[in-house]
Short mmCIF file of C-alpha atoms in Angstrom, two decimals:
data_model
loop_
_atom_site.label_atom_id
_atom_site.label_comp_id
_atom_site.label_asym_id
_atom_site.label_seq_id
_atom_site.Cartn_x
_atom_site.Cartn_y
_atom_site.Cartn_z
CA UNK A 166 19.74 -96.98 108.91
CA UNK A 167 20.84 -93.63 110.01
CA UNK A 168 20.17 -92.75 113.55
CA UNK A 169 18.11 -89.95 114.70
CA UNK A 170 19.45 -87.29 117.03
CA UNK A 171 17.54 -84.65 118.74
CA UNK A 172 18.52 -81.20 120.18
CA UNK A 173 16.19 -78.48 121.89
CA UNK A 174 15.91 -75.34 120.20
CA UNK A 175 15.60 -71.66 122.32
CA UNK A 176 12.15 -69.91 122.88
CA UNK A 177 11.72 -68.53 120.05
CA UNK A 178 9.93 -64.62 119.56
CA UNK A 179 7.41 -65.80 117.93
CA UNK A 180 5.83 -68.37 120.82
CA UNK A 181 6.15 -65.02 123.59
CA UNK A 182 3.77 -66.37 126.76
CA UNK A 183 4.34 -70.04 125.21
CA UNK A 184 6.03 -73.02 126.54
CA UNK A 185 6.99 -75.02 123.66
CA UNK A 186 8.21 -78.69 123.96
CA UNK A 187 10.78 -77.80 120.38
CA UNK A 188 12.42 -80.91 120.56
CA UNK A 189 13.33 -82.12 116.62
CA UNK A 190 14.46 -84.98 115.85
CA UNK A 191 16.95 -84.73 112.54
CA UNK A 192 17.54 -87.64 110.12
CA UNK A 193 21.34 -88.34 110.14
CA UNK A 194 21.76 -84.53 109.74
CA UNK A 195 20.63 -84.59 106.18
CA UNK A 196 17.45 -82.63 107.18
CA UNK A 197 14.50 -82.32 109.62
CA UNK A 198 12.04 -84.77 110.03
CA UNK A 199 8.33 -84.42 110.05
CA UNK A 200 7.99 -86.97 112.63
CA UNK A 201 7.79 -84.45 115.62
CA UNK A 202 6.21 -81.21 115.41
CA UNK A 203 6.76 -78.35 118.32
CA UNK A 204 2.64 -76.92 117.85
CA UNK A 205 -0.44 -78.67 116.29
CA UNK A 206 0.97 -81.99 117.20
CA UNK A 207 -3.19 -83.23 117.93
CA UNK A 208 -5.33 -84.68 115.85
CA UNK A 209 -9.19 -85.35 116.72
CA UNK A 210 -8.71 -89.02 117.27
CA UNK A 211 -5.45 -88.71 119.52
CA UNK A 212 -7.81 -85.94 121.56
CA UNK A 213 -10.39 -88.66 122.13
CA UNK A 214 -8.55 -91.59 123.00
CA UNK A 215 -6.91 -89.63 125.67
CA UNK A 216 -9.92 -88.20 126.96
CA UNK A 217 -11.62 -91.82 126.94
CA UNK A 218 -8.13 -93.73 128.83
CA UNK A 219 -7.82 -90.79 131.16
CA UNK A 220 -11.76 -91.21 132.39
CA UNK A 221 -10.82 -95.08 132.88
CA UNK A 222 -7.83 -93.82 134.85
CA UNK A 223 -5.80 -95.95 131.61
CA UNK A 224 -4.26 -92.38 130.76
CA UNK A 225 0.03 -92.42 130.93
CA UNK A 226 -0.39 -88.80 131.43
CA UNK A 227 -2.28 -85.92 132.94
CA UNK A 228 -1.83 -83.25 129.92
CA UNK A 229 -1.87 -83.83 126.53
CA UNK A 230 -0.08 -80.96 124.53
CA UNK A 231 -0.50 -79.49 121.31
CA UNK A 232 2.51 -77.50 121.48
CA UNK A 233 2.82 -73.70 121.77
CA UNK A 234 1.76 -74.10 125.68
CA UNK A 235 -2.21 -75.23 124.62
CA UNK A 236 -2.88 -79.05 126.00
CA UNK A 237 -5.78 -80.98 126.90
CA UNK A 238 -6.18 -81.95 130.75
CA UNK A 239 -9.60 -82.63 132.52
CA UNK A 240 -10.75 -81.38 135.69
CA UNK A 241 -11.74 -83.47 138.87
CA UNK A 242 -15.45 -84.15 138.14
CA UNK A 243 -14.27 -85.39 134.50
CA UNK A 244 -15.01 -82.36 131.99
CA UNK A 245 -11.80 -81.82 129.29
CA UNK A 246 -10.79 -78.60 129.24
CA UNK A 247 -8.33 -76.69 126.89
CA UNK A 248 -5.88 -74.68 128.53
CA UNK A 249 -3.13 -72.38 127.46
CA UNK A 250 0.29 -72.06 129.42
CA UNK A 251 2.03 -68.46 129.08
CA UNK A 252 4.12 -65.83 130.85
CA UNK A 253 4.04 -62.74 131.96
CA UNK A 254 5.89 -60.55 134.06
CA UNK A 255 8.14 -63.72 134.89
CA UNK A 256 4.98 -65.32 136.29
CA UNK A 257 3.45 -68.83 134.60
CA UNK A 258 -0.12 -68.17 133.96
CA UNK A 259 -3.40 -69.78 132.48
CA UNK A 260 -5.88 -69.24 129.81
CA UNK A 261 -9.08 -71.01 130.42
CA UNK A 262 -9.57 -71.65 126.63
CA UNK A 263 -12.86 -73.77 126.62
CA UNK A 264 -14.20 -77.18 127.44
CA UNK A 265 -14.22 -80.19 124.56
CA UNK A 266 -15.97 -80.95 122.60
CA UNK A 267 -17.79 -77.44 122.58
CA UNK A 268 -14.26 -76.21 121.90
CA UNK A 269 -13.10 -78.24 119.06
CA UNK A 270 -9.41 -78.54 118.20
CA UNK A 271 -9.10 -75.97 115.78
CA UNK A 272 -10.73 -73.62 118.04
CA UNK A 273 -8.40 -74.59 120.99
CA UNK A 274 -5.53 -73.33 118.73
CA UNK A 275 -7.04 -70.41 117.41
CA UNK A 276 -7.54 -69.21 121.37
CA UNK A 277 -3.91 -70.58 121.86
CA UNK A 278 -2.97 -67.67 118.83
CA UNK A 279 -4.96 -64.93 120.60
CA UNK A 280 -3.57 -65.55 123.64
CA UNK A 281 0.11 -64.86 121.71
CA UNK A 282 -1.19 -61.75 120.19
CA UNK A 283 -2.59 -60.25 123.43
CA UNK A 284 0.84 -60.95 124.72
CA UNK A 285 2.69 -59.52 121.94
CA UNK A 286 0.72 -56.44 122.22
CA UNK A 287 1.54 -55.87 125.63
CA UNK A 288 -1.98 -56.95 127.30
CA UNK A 289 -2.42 -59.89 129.64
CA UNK A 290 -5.13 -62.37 127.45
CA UNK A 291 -6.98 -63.46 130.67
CA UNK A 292 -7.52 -59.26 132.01
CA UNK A 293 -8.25 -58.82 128.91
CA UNK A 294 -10.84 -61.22 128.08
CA UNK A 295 -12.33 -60.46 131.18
CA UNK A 296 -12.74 -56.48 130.65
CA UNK A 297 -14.00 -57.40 127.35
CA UNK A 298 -16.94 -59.49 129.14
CA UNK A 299 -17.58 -56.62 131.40
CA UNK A 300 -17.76 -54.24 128.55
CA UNK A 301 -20.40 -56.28 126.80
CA UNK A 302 -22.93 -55.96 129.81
CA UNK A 303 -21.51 -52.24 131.30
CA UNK A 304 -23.89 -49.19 130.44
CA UNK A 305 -22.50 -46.95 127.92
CA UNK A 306 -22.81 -44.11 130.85
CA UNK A 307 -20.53 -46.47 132.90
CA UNK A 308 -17.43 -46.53 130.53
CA UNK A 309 -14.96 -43.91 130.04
CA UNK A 310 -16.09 -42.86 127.03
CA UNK A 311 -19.56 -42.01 128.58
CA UNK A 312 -17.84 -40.89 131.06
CA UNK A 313 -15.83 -37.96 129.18
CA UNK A 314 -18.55 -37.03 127.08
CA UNK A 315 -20.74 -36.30 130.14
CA UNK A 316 -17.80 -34.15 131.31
CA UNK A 317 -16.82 -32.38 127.89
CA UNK A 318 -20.38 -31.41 127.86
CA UNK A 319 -20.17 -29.92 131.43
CA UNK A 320 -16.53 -27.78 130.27
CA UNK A 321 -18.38 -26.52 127.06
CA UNK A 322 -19.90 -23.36 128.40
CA UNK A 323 -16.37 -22.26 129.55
CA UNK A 324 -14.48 -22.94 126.83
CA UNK A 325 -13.85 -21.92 123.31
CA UNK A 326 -15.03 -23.73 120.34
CA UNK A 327 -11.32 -24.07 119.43
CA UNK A 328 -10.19 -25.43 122.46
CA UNK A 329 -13.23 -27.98 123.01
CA UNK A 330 -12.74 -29.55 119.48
CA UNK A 331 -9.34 -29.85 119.83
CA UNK A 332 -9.55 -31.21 123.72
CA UNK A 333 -12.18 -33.19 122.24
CA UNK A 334 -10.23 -34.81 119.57
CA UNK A 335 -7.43 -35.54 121.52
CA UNK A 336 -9.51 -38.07 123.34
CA UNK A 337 -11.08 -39.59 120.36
CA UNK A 338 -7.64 -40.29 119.12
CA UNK A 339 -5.42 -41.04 121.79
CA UNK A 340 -7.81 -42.09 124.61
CA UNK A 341 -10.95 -43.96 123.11
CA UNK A 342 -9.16 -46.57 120.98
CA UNK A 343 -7.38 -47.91 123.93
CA UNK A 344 -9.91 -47.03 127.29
CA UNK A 345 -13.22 -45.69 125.88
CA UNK A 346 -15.19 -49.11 126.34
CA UNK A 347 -13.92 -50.05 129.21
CA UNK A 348 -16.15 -49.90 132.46
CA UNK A 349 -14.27 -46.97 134.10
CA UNK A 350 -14.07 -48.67 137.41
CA UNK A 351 -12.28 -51.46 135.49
CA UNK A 352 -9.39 -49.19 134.34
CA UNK A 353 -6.53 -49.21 136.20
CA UNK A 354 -3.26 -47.25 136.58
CA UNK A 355 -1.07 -49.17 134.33
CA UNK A 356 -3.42 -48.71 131.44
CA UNK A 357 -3.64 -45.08 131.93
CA UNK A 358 -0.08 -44.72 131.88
CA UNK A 359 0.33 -46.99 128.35
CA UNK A 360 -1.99 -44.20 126.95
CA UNK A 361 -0.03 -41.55 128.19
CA UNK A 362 3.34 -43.27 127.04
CA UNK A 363 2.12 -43.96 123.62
CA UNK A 364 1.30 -40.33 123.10
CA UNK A 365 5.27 -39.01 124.67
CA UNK A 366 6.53 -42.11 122.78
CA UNK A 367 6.06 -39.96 119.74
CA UNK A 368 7.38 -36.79 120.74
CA UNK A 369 4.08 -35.20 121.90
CA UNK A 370 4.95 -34.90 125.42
CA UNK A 371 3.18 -31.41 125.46
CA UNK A 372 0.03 -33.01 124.22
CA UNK A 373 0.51 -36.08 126.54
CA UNK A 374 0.87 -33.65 130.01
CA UNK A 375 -2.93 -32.12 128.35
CA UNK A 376 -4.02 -35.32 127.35
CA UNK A 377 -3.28 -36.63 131.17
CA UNK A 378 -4.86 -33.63 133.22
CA UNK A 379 -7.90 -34.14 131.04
CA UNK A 380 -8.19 -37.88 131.51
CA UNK A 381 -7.39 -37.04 135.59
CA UNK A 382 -10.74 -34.80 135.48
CA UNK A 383 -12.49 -37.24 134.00
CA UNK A 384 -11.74 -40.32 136.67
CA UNK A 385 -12.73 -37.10 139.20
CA UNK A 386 -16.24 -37.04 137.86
CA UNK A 387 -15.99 -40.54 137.39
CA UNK A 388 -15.36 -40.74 141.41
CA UNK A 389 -18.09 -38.22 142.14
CA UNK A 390 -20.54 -40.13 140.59
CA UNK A 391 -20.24 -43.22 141.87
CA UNK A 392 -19.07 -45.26 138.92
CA UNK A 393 -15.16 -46.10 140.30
CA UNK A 394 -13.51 -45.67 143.90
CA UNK A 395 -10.87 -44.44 142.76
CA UNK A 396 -8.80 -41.98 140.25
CA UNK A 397 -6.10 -44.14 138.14
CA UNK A 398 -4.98 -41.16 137.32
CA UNK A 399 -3.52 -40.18 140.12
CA UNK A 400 0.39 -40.54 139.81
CA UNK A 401 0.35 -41.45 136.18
CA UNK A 402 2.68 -37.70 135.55
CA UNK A 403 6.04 -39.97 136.37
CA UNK A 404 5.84 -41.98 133.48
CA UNK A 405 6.25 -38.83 131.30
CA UNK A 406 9.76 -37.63 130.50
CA UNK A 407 10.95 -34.34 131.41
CA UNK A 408 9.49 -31.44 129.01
CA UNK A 409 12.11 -29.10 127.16
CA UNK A 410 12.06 -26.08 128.85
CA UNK A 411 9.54 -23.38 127.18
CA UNK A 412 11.03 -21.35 124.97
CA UNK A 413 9.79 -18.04 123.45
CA UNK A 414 8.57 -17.50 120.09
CA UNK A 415 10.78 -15.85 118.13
CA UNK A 416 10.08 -12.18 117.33
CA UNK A 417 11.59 -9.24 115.69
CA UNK A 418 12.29 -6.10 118.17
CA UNK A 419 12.96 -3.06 115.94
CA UNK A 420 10.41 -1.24 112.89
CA UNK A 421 12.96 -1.61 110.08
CA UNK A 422 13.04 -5.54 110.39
CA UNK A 423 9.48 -5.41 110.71
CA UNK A 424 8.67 -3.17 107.72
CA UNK A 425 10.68 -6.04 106.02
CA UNK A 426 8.72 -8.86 107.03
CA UNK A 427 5.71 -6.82 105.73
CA UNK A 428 6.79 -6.45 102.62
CA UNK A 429 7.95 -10.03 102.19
CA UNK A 430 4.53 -10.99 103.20
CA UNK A 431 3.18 -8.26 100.61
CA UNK A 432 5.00 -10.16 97.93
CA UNK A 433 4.73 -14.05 98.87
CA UNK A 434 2.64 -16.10 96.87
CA UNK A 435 -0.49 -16.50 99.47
CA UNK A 436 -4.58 -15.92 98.47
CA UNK A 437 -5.31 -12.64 99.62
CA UNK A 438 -7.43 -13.95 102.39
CA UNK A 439 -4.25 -15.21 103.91
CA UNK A 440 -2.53 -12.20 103.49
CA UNK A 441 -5.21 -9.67 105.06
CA UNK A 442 -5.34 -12.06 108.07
CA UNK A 443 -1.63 -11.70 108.27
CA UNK A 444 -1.73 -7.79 108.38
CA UNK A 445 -5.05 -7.76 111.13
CA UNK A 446 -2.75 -9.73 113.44
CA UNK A 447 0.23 -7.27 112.66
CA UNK A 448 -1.31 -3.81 112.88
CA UNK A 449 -3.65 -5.33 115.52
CA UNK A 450 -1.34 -7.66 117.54
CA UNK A 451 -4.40 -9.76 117.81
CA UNK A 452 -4.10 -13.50 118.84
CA UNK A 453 -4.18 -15.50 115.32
CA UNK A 454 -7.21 -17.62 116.48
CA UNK A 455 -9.06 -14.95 116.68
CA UNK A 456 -7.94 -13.22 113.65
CA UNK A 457 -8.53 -16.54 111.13
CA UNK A 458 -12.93 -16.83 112.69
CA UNK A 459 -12.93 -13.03 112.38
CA UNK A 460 -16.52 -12.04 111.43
CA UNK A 461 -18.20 -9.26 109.76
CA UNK A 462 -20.39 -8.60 112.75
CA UNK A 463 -17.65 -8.31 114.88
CA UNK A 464 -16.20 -5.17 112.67
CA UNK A 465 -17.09 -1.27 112.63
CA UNK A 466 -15.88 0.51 110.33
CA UNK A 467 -17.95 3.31 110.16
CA UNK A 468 -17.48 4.65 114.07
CA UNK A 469 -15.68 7.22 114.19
CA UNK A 470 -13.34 4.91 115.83
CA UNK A 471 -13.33 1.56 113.75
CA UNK A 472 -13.17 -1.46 116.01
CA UNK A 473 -13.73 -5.17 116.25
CA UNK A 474 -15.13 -6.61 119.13
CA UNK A 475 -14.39 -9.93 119.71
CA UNK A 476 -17.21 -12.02 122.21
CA UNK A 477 -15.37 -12.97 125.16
CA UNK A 478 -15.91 -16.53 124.78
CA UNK A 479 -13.88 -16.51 121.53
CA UNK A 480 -11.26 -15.35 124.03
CA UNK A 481 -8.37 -17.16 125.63
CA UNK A 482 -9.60 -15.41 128.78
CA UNK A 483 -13.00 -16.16 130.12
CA UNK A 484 -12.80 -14.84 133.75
CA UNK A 485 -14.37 -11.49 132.66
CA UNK A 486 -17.16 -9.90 131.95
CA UNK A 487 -16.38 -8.09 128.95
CA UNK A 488 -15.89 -8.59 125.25
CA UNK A 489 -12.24 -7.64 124.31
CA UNK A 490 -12.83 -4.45 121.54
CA UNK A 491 -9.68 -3.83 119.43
CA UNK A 492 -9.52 -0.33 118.14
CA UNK A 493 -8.50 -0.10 114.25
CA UNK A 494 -5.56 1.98 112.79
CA UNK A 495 -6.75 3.92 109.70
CA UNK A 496 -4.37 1.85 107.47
CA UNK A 497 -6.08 -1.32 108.75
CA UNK A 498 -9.31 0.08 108.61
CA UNK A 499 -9.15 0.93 104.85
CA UNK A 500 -7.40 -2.39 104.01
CA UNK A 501 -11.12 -4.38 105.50
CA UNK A 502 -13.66 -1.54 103.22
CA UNK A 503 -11.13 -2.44 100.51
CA UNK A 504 -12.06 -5.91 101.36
CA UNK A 505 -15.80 -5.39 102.59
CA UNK A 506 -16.11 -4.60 99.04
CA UNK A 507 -14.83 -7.21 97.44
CA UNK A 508 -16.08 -9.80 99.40
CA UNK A 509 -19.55 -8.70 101.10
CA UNK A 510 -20.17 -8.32 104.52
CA UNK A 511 -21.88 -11.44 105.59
CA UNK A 512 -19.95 -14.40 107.58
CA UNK A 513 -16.59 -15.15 108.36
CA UNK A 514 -13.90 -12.32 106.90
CA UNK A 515 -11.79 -15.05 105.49
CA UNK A 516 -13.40 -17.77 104.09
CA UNK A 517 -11.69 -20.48 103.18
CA UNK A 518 -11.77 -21.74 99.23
CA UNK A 519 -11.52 -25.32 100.47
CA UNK A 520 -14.86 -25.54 102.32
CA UNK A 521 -14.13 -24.91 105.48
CA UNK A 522 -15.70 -21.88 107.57
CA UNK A 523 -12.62 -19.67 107.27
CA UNK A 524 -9.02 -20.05 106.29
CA UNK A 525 -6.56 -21.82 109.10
CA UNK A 526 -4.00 -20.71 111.22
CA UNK A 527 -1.30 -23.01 109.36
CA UNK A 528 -1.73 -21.29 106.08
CA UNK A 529 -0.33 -18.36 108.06
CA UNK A 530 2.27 -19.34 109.73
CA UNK A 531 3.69 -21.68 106.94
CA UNK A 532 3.55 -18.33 104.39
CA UNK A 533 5.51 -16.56 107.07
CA UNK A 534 7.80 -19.58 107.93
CA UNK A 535 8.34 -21.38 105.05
CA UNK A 536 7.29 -18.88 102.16
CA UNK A 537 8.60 -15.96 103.39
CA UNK A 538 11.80 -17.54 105.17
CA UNK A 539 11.30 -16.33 108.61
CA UNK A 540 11.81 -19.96 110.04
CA UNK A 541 12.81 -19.49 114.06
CA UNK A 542 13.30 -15.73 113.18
CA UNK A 543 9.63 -14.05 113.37
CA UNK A 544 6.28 -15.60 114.16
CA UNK A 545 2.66 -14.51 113.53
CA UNK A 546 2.10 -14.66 118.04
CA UNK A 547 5.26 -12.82 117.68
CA UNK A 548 3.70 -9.81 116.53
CA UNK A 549 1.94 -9.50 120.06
CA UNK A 550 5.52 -9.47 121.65
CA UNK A 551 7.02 -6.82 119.00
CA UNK A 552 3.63 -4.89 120.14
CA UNK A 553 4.37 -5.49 123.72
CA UNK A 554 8.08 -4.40 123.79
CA UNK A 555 7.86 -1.61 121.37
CA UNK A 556 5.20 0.09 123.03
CA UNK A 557 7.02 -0.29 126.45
CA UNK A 558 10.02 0.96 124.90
CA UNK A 559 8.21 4.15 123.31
CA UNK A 560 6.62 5.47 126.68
CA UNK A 561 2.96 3.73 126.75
CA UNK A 562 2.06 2.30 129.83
CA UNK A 563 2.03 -1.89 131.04
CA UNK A 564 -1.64 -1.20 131.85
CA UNK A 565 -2.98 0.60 128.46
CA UNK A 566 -0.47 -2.02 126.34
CA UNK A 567 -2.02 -5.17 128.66
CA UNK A 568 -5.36 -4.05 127.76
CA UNK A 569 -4.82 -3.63 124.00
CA UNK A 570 -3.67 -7.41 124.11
CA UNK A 571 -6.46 -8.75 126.46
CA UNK A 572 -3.79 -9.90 129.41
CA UNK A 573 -4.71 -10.12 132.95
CA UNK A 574 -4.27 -6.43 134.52
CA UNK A 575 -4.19 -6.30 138.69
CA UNK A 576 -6.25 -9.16 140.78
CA UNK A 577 -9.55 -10.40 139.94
CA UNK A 578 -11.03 -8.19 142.51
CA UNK A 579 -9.32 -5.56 141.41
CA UNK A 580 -10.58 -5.47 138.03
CA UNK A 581 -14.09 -6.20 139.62
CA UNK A 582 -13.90 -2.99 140.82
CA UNK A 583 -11.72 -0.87 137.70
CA UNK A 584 -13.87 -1.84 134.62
CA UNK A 585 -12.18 1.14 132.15
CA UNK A 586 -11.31 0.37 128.73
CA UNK A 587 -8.48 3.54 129.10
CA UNK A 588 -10.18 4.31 125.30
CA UNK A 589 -8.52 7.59 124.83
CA UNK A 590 -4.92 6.28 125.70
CA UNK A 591 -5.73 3.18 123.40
CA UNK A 592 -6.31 5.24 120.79
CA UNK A 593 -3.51 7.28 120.91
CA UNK A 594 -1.68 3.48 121.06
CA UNK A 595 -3.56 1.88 118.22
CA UNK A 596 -2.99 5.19 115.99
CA UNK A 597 0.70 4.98 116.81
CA UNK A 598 1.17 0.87 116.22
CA UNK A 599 -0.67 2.02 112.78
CA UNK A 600 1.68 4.68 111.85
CA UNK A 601 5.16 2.88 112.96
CA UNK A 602 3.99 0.06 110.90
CA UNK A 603 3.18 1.32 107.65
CA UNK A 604 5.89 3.88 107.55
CA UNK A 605 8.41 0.79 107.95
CA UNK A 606 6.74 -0.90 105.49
CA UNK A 607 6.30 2.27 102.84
CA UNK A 608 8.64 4.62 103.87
CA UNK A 609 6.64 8.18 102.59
CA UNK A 610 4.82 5.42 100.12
CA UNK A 611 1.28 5.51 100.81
CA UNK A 612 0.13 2.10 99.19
CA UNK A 613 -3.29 0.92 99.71
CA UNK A 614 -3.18 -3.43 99.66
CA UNK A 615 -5.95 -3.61 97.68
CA UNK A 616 -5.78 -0.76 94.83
#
């Protein structure tokens, strides 16, 4: 007969946490032999024969193993118990995985495969199975996903409709899968941070930074009211990498290049929604946001000074008491009662043909980036810069220019006290913006968009 020799083979990736026993035993070299396994090396009867000789005290050992870390052992009093040997962090650790029979052998291994999974996905099974057990009895106003909704319903009032949805669905996406049933005094720093480095990990680090000072207000209400002692939070901003440094959107400085990109835009293939929303920001130097949920009440057009008036909590700015009125250039006026007529004056001034409320910032900026090759050149927010600098450079004043854009002018109690809209120097500044515009566009051309 050929003899038998035996070698031990390496952990291998797939038994991570596991201490396997993968001793085989090969037949003259000629193959392996199904003699010795490394896991499921138990059957039923082998479990109950060692159970029965190890109550008698007959047992030759203390553990019987399956393989893959799971044996049999039984505790003091007499009760069998599965357990499951793994690692983590360089530390041997247990999993309680039952007691027999109530745990059959199947079962024991089907724990024993959990256990490898939790480990593989970077959780410790024992925390884990323990938060999951505290979920199943913790209020749903006690977990973090109570928890934010109680304080995304408290930061409504002050925020825009844009900015709550999106703050909103940043949490739904990045936050909930991984924290929102947990009781929030059960989270702790290291999870927060795995949120937070899953989001950079894909090159959202902006996101990640809003993400994290979101998630840090909602341990502090958290904190407030009793439900954890303290903020996880806290700290978490050094796992992040270092953020590029801002850069500026690009924008074009000078009429002629301008007057270009307007007629580029005249001429791409966009729906005439997208390009009327296009020229509003332009001629307007309005912030795109607003310019997309434009509505029909928001528009005058038969003042003797057309203007929209945009409600102050559709502004980026809430900290006033105003609404932010843009006056209208007579070529932008005429463009919207070219429009108005076309289109009715009820709702949203550019509705969207795919059933959404109104058209979307993208289509905009892709026509102008993509369509109209302006890629890192000219932006649609870049219009508010070529507004800015032009007007600078052409005499109008910081204060009447800061205005016309809706940017903080003076201290908060100064502008408690100096509530002027500086009308008649805005109109002289809207007029002009008008003018510049469509005579770089047109030359001595007078050519109405819609005709």
């Amino acid at each position: 007969m050929r003899g038998t020799t035996s070698r031990r083979l390496p952990l291998q990736s797939d038994d991570v946490g596991g201490i396997v026993d993968a001793t085989i035993a090969h037949d003259g070299g000629m193959g392996v032999s199904s003699s010795v396994r490394s896991i499921n090396r138990l059957t039923d009867r082998s479990v109950r024969a060692f159970i029965a000789a190890a109550r008698q005290g007959k047992a030759e050992k203390k553990k019987l193993s399956d393989g893959g870390g799971l044996y049999l052992t039984l505790t003091p009093a007499g009760t069998a118990v599965w357990r499951v040997k793994y690692r983590q962090g360089g530390k041997e650790k247990l999993f309680a995985a039952g007691a027999y029979p109530d745990v059959g052998l199947e079962d024991a291994r089907e724990q024993r495969e959990m256990v490898k999974a939790q480990l593989r996905a970077g959780r410790d099974p024992t925390q884990a199975r323990n938060l999951e057990r505290a979920t199943s009895v913790a209020p749903s106003a006690s977990t973090f996903e109570g928890v934010a909704h109680a304080w995304l319903a408290k930061r409504r009032a002050g925020w825009s409709d844009t900015h709550f949805r999106q703050s909103k669905q940043a949490l739904e996406r990045d936050v909930f899968p991984m924290l929102g049933k947990l009781p929030v005094g059960s989270i702790t720093s290291p999870m927060v941070a795995a949120v937070v480095e899953r989001i950079a990990n894909r090159g959202a680090i902006e996101t990640a930074g809003k993400v994290l000072w979101n998630v840090n207000r909602i341990f502090g209400l958290a904190k407030a009211s009793g439900l954890c002692t303290e903020n996880p939070a806290l700290g978490v901003r050094e796992v992040l990498p270092a953020s590029k440094p801002h850069s500026q959107r690009p924008a074009l400085l000078d009429f002629a290049s301008l007057g270009v990109v307007l007629r580029k835009f005249e001429a791409a293939s966009v729906s005439p929604a997208v390009r009327l929303a296009h020229r509003l920001v332009a001629f307007t130097a309005a912030r795109i946001g607003n310019a997309i949920a434009a509505e029909w009440s928001e528009i005058d057009l038969e003042s003797d000074i057309p203007s929209w008036t945009i409600s102050r909590k559709k502004m980026k700015s809430k900290d006033r008491t105003h609404d932010h009125r843009i006056l209208l250039g007579p070529t932008i006026a005429n463009d919207l009662r070219a429009w108005r007529n076309i289109m009715g004056v009820n709702g949203y001034v550019f509705t969207s043909p795919t059933g959404r409320k109104h058209i979307t910032h993208e289509s905009i900026e892709k026509a102008l980036r993509v369509t109209c090759g302006y890629q890192d050149r000219h932006s649609v927010h870049g219009w508010r810069a070529s507004f800015s600098t032009l007007a600078r450079d052409h005499g109008f004043s910081k204060e009447v220019v800061d205005l016309a854009l809706d940017h903080v002018v003076d201290s908060a109690t100064a502008r408690a006290y100096d509530r002027g809209e500086r009308l008649a120097e805005r109109k002289k500044l809207a007029a002009w913006w008008d003018a510049e515009l469509s005579k770089a566009q047109h030359g001595s051309k007078v050519i109405a968009l819609l005709a």
